[in-house]
Structures are given as C-alpha cells and as structure tokens.
Short mmCIF file of C-alpha atoms and ligand atoms in Angstrom, two decimals:
data_model
loop_
_atom_site.label_atom_id
_atom_site.label_comp_id
_atom_site.label_asym_id
_atom_site.label_seq_id
_atom_site.Cartn_x
_atom_site.Cartn_y
_atom_site.Cartn_z
CA MET A 1 5.21 4.15 105.36
CA ASN A 2 2.15 1.91 105.06
CA ASP A 3 2.88 0.33 101.74
CA PRO A 4 1.78 -3.29 101.96
CA LEU A 5 2.58 -6.14 99.53
CA ASN A 6 0.32 -8.86 98.64
CA PHE A 7 1.08 -12.43 97.86
CA TYR A 8 -2.04 -14.69 97.30
CA GLY A 9 -3.93 -12.78 99.83
CA VAL A 10 -1.24 -12.47 102.39
CA THR A 11 -0.12 -9.04 103.43
CA LEU A 12 3.54 -8.29 104.05
CA GLN A 13 5.22 -5.02 105.12
CA SER A 14 8.85 -6.06 104.19
CA ARG A 15 9.65 -6.35 100.38
CA LEU A 16 12.94 -8.22 100.81
CA LEU A 17 12.71 -12.01 100.60
CA VAL A 18 15.85 -13.83 101.88
CA GLY A 19 17.62 -17.25 101.19
CA THR A 20 18.85 -19.42 104.02
CA SER A 21 21.84 -21.19 102.47
CA GLN A 22 25.68 -20.88 102.77
CA TYR A 23 25.80 -18.73 105.85
CA PRO A 24 28.97 -19.10 107.79
CA SER A 25 27.05 -20.24 110.90
CA PRO A 26 23.49 -20.55 112.08
CA ALA A 27 23.89 -17.67 114.53
CA ILE A 28 24.93 -15.41 111.75
CA LEU A 29 21.83 -16.58 109.69
CA ALA A 30 19.54 -15.60 112.40
CA ASP A 31 21.27 -12.42 112.96
CA ALA A 32 21.21 -11.57 109.14
CA LEU A 33 17.45 -12.49 109.06
CA ALA A 34 16.75 -10.02 111.84
CA ALA A 35 18.76 -7.20 110.36
CA SER A 36 17.00 -7.75 106.85
CA LYS A 37 13.68 -7.16 108.53
CA THR A 38 12.31 -9.71 106.12
CA GLU A 39 9.05 -11.56 106.67
CA VAL A 40 9.68 -14.38 104.38
CA VAL A 41 12.50 -16.91 103.99
CA THR A 42 12.85 -19.28 101.15
CA VAL A 43 14.29 -22.77 102.21
CA SER A 44 15.52 -25.39 99.85
CA LEU A 45 13.80 -28.75 100.59
CA ARG A 46 16.11 -30.89 98.64
CA ARG A 47 19.43 -29.24 99.75
CA GLU A 48 18.50 -28.80 103.49
CA ALA A 49 16.67 -31.98 103.89
CA GLY A 50 19.23 -34.28 101.96
CA GLY A 51 22.28 -32.50 102.81
CA SER A 52 24.83 -32.48 105.73
CA ARG A 53 22.89 -29.63 107.43
CA ALA A 54 19.79 -31.45 107.77
CA GLY A 55 18.54 -31.95 111.02
CA GLU A 56 16.52 -30.46 113.66
CA GLY A 57 18.93 -27.57 114.39
CA PHE A 58 18.34 -25.91 111.14
CA TRP A 59 14.54 -26.36 110.89
CA GLY A 60 14.39 -25.39 114.49
CA LEU A 61 16.20 -22.11 113.92
CA ILE A 62 13.86 -21.34 110.98
CA ARG A 63 10.77 -22.10 113.16
CA GLU A 64 12.18 -19.91 115.86
CA THR A 65 12.44 -16.93 113.71
CA GLY A 66 8.40 -17.03 113.43
CA LEU A 67 9.02 -15.92 109.73
CA ARG A 68 6.84 -17.12 107.01
CA VAL A 69 8.55 -19.97 104.97
CA LEU A 70 8.34 -20.03 101.22
CA PRO A 71 9.68 -23.42 100.39
CA ASN A 72 11.61 -23.87 97.15
CA THR A 73 12.27 -26.63 94.59
CA ALA A 74 15.93 -25.56 94.11
CA GLY A 75 17.99 -28.31 92.42
CA CYS A 76 15.02 -29.87 90.55
CA ARG A 77 15.89 -30.41 87.05
CA THR A 78 12.56 -32.31 85.89
CA VAL A 79 8.81 -31.80 86.27
CA LYS A 80 8.35 -34.83 88.25
CA GLU A 81 11.10 -34.00 90.73
CA ALA A 82 9.74 -30.35 91.25
CA VAL A 83 6.16 -31.63 91.68
CA THR A 84 7.23 -34.18 94.20
CA THR A 85 9.48 -31.74 96.14
CA ALA A 86 6.52 -29.32 96.15
CA HIS A 87 4.27 -31.99 97.80
CA MET A 88 6.90 -32.69 100.28
CA ALA A 89 6.97 -29.01 101.13
CA ARG A 90 3.29 -28.60 101.59
CA GLU A 91 3.47 -31.45 104.24
CA LEU A 92 6.38 -30.36 105.96
CA PHE A 93 5.61 -26.61 106.15
CA ALA A 94 1.79 -26.74 105.97
CA THR A 95 1.81 -23.91 103.38
CA LYS A 96 0.19 -23.80 99.88
CA TRP A 97 3.06 -21.65 98.70
CA ILE A 98 5.91 -22.87 96.58
CA LYS A 99 8.83 -21.20 94.87
CA LEU A 100 9.03 -23.31 91.67
CA GLU A 101 12.45 -23.97 90.14
CA VAL A 102 12.93 -26.28 87.24
CA ILE A 103 16.50 -25.90 86.27
CA GLY A 104 17.11 -26.50 82.65
CA ASP A 105 20.89 -25.31 82.12
CA ASP A 106 23.77 -26.28 84.36
CA ASP A 107 26.07 -23.30 83.48
CA LEU A 108 23.65 -20.60 83.90
CA LEU A 109 21.20 -22.39 86.42
CA ALA A 110 18.48 -20.98 84.05
CA PRO A 111 15.06 -22.02 84.42
CA ASP A 112 13.68 -24.74 81.83
CA PRO A 113 10.66 -22.70 80.42
CA PHE A 114 8.82 -25.78 79.05
CA GLY A 115 9.18 -27.89 82.43
CA LEU A 116 8.43 -24.75 84.48
CA VAL A 117 5.07 -24.08 82.68
CA GLU A 118 4.29 -27.84 82.78
CA ALA A 119 4.91 -28.03 86.58
CA ALA A 120 3.37 -24.67 87.35
CA ARG A 121 0.00 -25.92 85.62
CA ILE A 122 0.12 -29.25 87.67
CA LEU A 123 0.67 -27.40 90.81
CA CYS A 124 -1.75 -24.65 90.24
CA ASP A 125 -4.51 -27.14 89.53
CA GLU A 126 -3.68 -28.95 92.86
CA GLY A 127 -4.35 -25.78 94.60
CA PHE A 128 -0.69 -24.69 95.12
CA GLU A 129 0.10 -20.88 95.11
CA VAL A 130 3.15 -20.85 92.74
CA PHE A 131 6.00 -18.46 92.78
CA PRO A 132 7.87 -19.38 89.47
CA TYR A 133 11.50 -18.63 89.02
CA MET A 134 11.61 -17.63 85.24
CA THR A 135 13.64 -15.64 82.88
CA GLU A 136 12.10 -12.17 81.89
CA ASP A 137 10.53 -13.65 78.65
CA LEU A 138 7.14 -12.26 77.84
CA LEU A 139 5.51 -15.35 76.37
CA LEU A 140 6.77 -17.38 79.31
CA ALA A 141 5.17 -14.88 81.60
CA ASP A 142 1.82 -15.24 79.66
CA ARG A 143 2.02 -19.03 79.94
CA LEU A 144 2.43 -18.89 83.56
CA VAL A 145 -0.22 -16.45 84.07
CA GLU A 146 -2.61 -18.71 82.07
CA ALA A 147 -1.36 -21.62 84.25
CA GLY A 148 -2.72 -19.85 87.45
CA CYS A 149 0.40 -18.18 88.68
CA ARG A 150 -0.39 -14.87 90.36
CA VAL A 151 3.04 -13.97 91.37
CA LEU A 152 6.03 -13.91 88.99
CA MET A 153 9.71 -14.07 89.85
CA PRO A 154 12.05 -13.16 86.94
CA TRP A 155 15.67 -13.40 87.34
CA ALA A 156 17.97 -10.38 87.44
CA ALA A 157 20.81 -12.63 86.27
CA PRO A 158 22.12 -16.10 86.89
CA ILE A 159 21.76 -17.55 90.56
CA GLY A 160 24.89 -16.62 92.55
CA SER A 161 26.37 -14.44 89.79
CA GLY A 162 25.74 -11.14 91.61
CA ARG A 163 25.59 -9.49 88.22
CA GLY A 164 22.67 -7.32 89.10
CA LEU A 165 19.81 -6.56 86.33
CA ASN A 166 21.10 -8.04 83.19
CA ASN A 167 18.30 -7.22 81.02
CA VAL A 168 16.70 -3.86 82.14
CA PHE A 169 14.73 -3.64 78.84
CA GLY A 170 13.08 -6.99 79.10
CA LEU A 171 12.37 -6.48 82.71
CA ARG A 172 10.64 -3.05 81.93
CA ALA A 173 8.63 -4.73 79.41
CA LEU A 174 7.50 -7.46 81.61
CA ARG A 175 6.50 -4.80 84.39
CA ALA A 176 4.56 -3.00 81.62
CA ARG A 177 2.72 -6.13 80.53
CA TYR A 178 1.63 -7.12 84.02
CA PRO A 179 1.09 -3.91 86.06
CA ASP A 180 -1.20 -5.76 88.53
CA ILE A 181 0.81 -9.08 89.30
CA PRO A 182 3.38 -8.80 92.00
CA LEU A 183 6.68 -9.21 90.29
CA VAL A 184 9.74 -10.30 92.43
CA ILE A 185 13.13 -10.02 91.21
CA ASP A 186 14.81 -13.28 92.16
CA ALA A 187 18.39 -14.29 91.86
CA GLY A 188 21.60 -12.51 90.63
CA LEU A 189 21.59 -9.45 92.72
CA GLY A 190 25.19 -8.69 94.05
CA ALA A 191 24.88 -5.32 95.73
CA PRO A 192 22.15 -3.17 97.45
CA SER A 193 22.20 -0.59 94.79
CA GLN A 194 21.01 -3.35 92.38
CA ALA A 195 18.02 -4.13 94.59
CA SER A 196 17.40 -0.27 94.71
CA GLN A 197 17.32 -0.27 90.92
CA ALA A 198 14.79 -3.02 90.80
CA PHE A 199 12.44 -1.06 92.91
CA GLU A 200 12.91 2.08 90.98
CA LEU A 201 11.91 0.07 87.85
CA GLY A 202 8.71 -0.65 89.65
CA PHE A 203 9.33 -4.22 90.69
CA ASP A 204 7.38 -5.15 93.99
CA ALA A 205 9.99 -7.23 95.94
CA VAL A 206 13.43 -8.90 95.81
CA LEU A 207 14.58 -12.22 96.76
CA LEU A 208 18.19 -12.93 97.23
CA ASN A 209 20.62 -15.28 99.01
CA THR A 210 24.30 -15.28 97.95
CA ALA A 211 24.88 -11.53 98.25
CA ILE A 212 24.10 -11.51 101.97
CA ALA A 213 25.33 -14.91 102.93
CA LYS A 214 28.53 -14.73 101.35
CA ALA A 215 29.42 -11.09 102.14
CA GLY A 216 32.23 -10.34 104.30
CA ASP A 217 29.79 -9.35 107.18
CA PRO A 218 26.39 -11.01 106.31
CA VAL A 219 24.63 -9.09 109.09
CA ALA A 220 25.58 -5.49 108.03
CA MET A 221 24.87 -6.46 104.46
CA ALA A 222 21.46 -7.75 105.26
CA ARG A 223 20.96 -4.37 106.87
CA ALA A 224 22.28 -2.56 103.70
CA PHE A 225 19.94 -4.45 101.58
CA ALA A 226 16.95 -3.50 103.78
CA LEU A 227 17.74 0.13 103.52
CA ALA A 228 18.34 -0.16 99.89
CA CYS A 229 14.89 -1.89 99.32
CA GLU A 230 13.32 0.82 101.29
CA ALA A 231 15.01 3.58 99.41
CA GLY A 232 14.34 2.23 95.86
CA ARG A 233 10.56 1.74 96.70
CA THR A 234 10.30 5.13 98.18
CA ALA A 235 12.01 6.59 95.03
CA TYR A 236 9.49 4.81 92.90
CA LYS A 237 6.71 5.95 94.84
CA ALA A 238 7.84 9.50 94.60
CA LEU A 239 7.99 9.33 90.98
CA THR A 240 11.58 9.79 89.53
CA ILE A 241 12.17 12.35 86.82
CA GLU A 242 12.22 11.27 83.18
CA PRO A 243 15.96 11.34 81.80
CA ARG A 244 16.41 14.00 79.06
CA ASP A 245 18.96 14.29 76.41
CA MET A 246 19.53 18.04 76.84
CA ALA A 247 20.37 20.00 79.81
CA GLU A 248 17.70 22.12 81.52
CA PRO A 249 18.76 24.57 84.03
CA SER A 250 18.15 23.65 87.60
CA THR A 251 18.14 27.20 88.82
CA PRO A 252 15.81 29.25 86.48
CA VAL A 253 17.08 32.73 85.86
CA LEU A 254 14.82 35.73 85.90
CA GLY A 255 16.32 38.36 83.58
CA ARG A 256 20.07 39.30 83.83
CA ALA A 257 21.75 40.98 86.74
CA PHE A 258 24.46 43.14 85.42
CA THR A 259 23.26 44.50 82.17
C1 DXP B 301 17.83 -19.02 97.66
C2 DXP B 301 17.23 -19.27 96.44
O1 DXP B 301 16.05 -19.51 96.25
C3 DXP B 301 18.14 -18.92 95.23
O2 DXP B 301 17.72 -19.93 94.30
C4 DXP B 301 17.56 -17.65 94.84
O3 DXP B 301 17.33 -17.72 93.48
C5 DXP B 301 18.59 -16.56 95.14
O4 DXP B 301 19.68 -16.26 94.22
P1 DXP B 301 20.93 -15.57 94.56
O5 DXP B 301 21.80 -16.39 95.44
O6 DXP B 301 21.73 -15.09 93.21
O7 DXP B 301 20.52 -14.30 95.36
#
C-alpha cells in the first residue's frame, strides 16, 4: 500500500517510530528495529550520552541501522535544559528534528505545558523542526501550532505505563481540530491492539519504546506492533462502520420462507 507519511517534508513509509532504551542487549535492539520495519528511531541524548551505555558501541549501532534519528530531550525538566540538549542534538546528528520533552511532573512524567510552549517557540524560531511530547489538551495544541510546530505528539498515557489510550474523547477532539497536522501518539502504549486503535481513530503514527524493549521477546513484539500499525491504518482508510445502539440484521431477509 502506498500511503506515505510526511514529517516536515520528509516522506516515510513506516508509521511506527521506535525508542532505543532498555533493550536486553544491543543485538536484540538491532533485531527488534529490523522487525519493526521502522524508519525512525528516537534517541535520548541525556540518558545515552551521560549514562553508562554511552560510547561508540551504541552510537555505532544506531548509525549502522541507517535509520533516521529523531533525537529527544527526555529527562529535561527546564526550558534551558531542553533547549541546550536540542542544540547538542543538532550538532551530533546534523538534523533539525527534535522530539521536545519538558517534563513537569515526576510521578506521571507528564509534560510541563508552559515550559513546552516556551521551549518550542525558541527552537522553532531557531529553525528546528519540533516534535513536542504533549498531553491531548486542545489549547496546548493551539499554542504549539502557533509557536511553529507542524507535528504534534500527544501521549496515550504516562511514559512506560502501558495503559493505552487513556482519553479517547480528548484524542478524538484533537484529531478533529487538526485534520492536516500529523499527529503521533507518543508514550503509554502497552499492546499492539492499542496501537491499532490509535490508527483506527485517525492518528498518523505511533511512537513507543517500553512495550517492545521490555517484552519477553522484544523482536517478536516489534513485529506484532508493525502488523498492528498496518492493520489499524488499513482499517481507518477502509472506513470503519459507525457503531449503532440497536441491532441491524446482517443478513437481510426477503419475505418469509414457510408461510
Ligand atoms: C523513548 C521515548 O522517547 C519515550 O519517552 C517515549 O515517550 C516512549 O514511551 P513508552 O516507553 O511509554 O512507549
């Protein structure tokens, strides 16, 4: 099916974006990325560059995949931290793309909407192509679009929770308000069926990490998510039926046979 996705002028065939943290081993990460058929991986600059897994091994593996990198500002809690991390990412990966996370709440790892808008404005003005990790709030979406964001990444549920689409009503409203902006469900997906549901609601792509990396078999799970994304998107394009309150016979009857 030729059904490309467009982020800031870049055309992609895969609608599944994948994180690179918490895999049992580099080899499993590489195999899972291949099984997911993703074209975009997100990499946390602060965690990978500053943590024990830093080093040429990890970056070399990412380079070898040949996949497009969407650096992220995971772990940033202030506008200054996020903007500085974005600058480092641009140097390191020679990309204008940045997945912008400004975390405001430690329990939920929820975005700080005020800091997010401020950082998005600064980075968009500097020429970055910003992918903001946000809640599904409509006013927040308006402010981010005003700031210059041309992709939005609403959460499904808190990062790592695996809860699936927590607020279907809010997500539907966001989709309806912005029919022409690519919307990527980012964070909180736990099962392939939830990714499929996101596509059935009309979302353009999904980004996930924990559900694959921490699965019993990450490679098989990556494949399951790839299939679910394709199924959900295909269903959306095929136009699902509207739910009804009352039954409607699925086999219409013409007259009565034995009267
Ligand atoms: C990898 C990354 O960027 C995460 O911050 C992202 O939001 C994914 O969340 P899950 O781990 O819940 O899929």
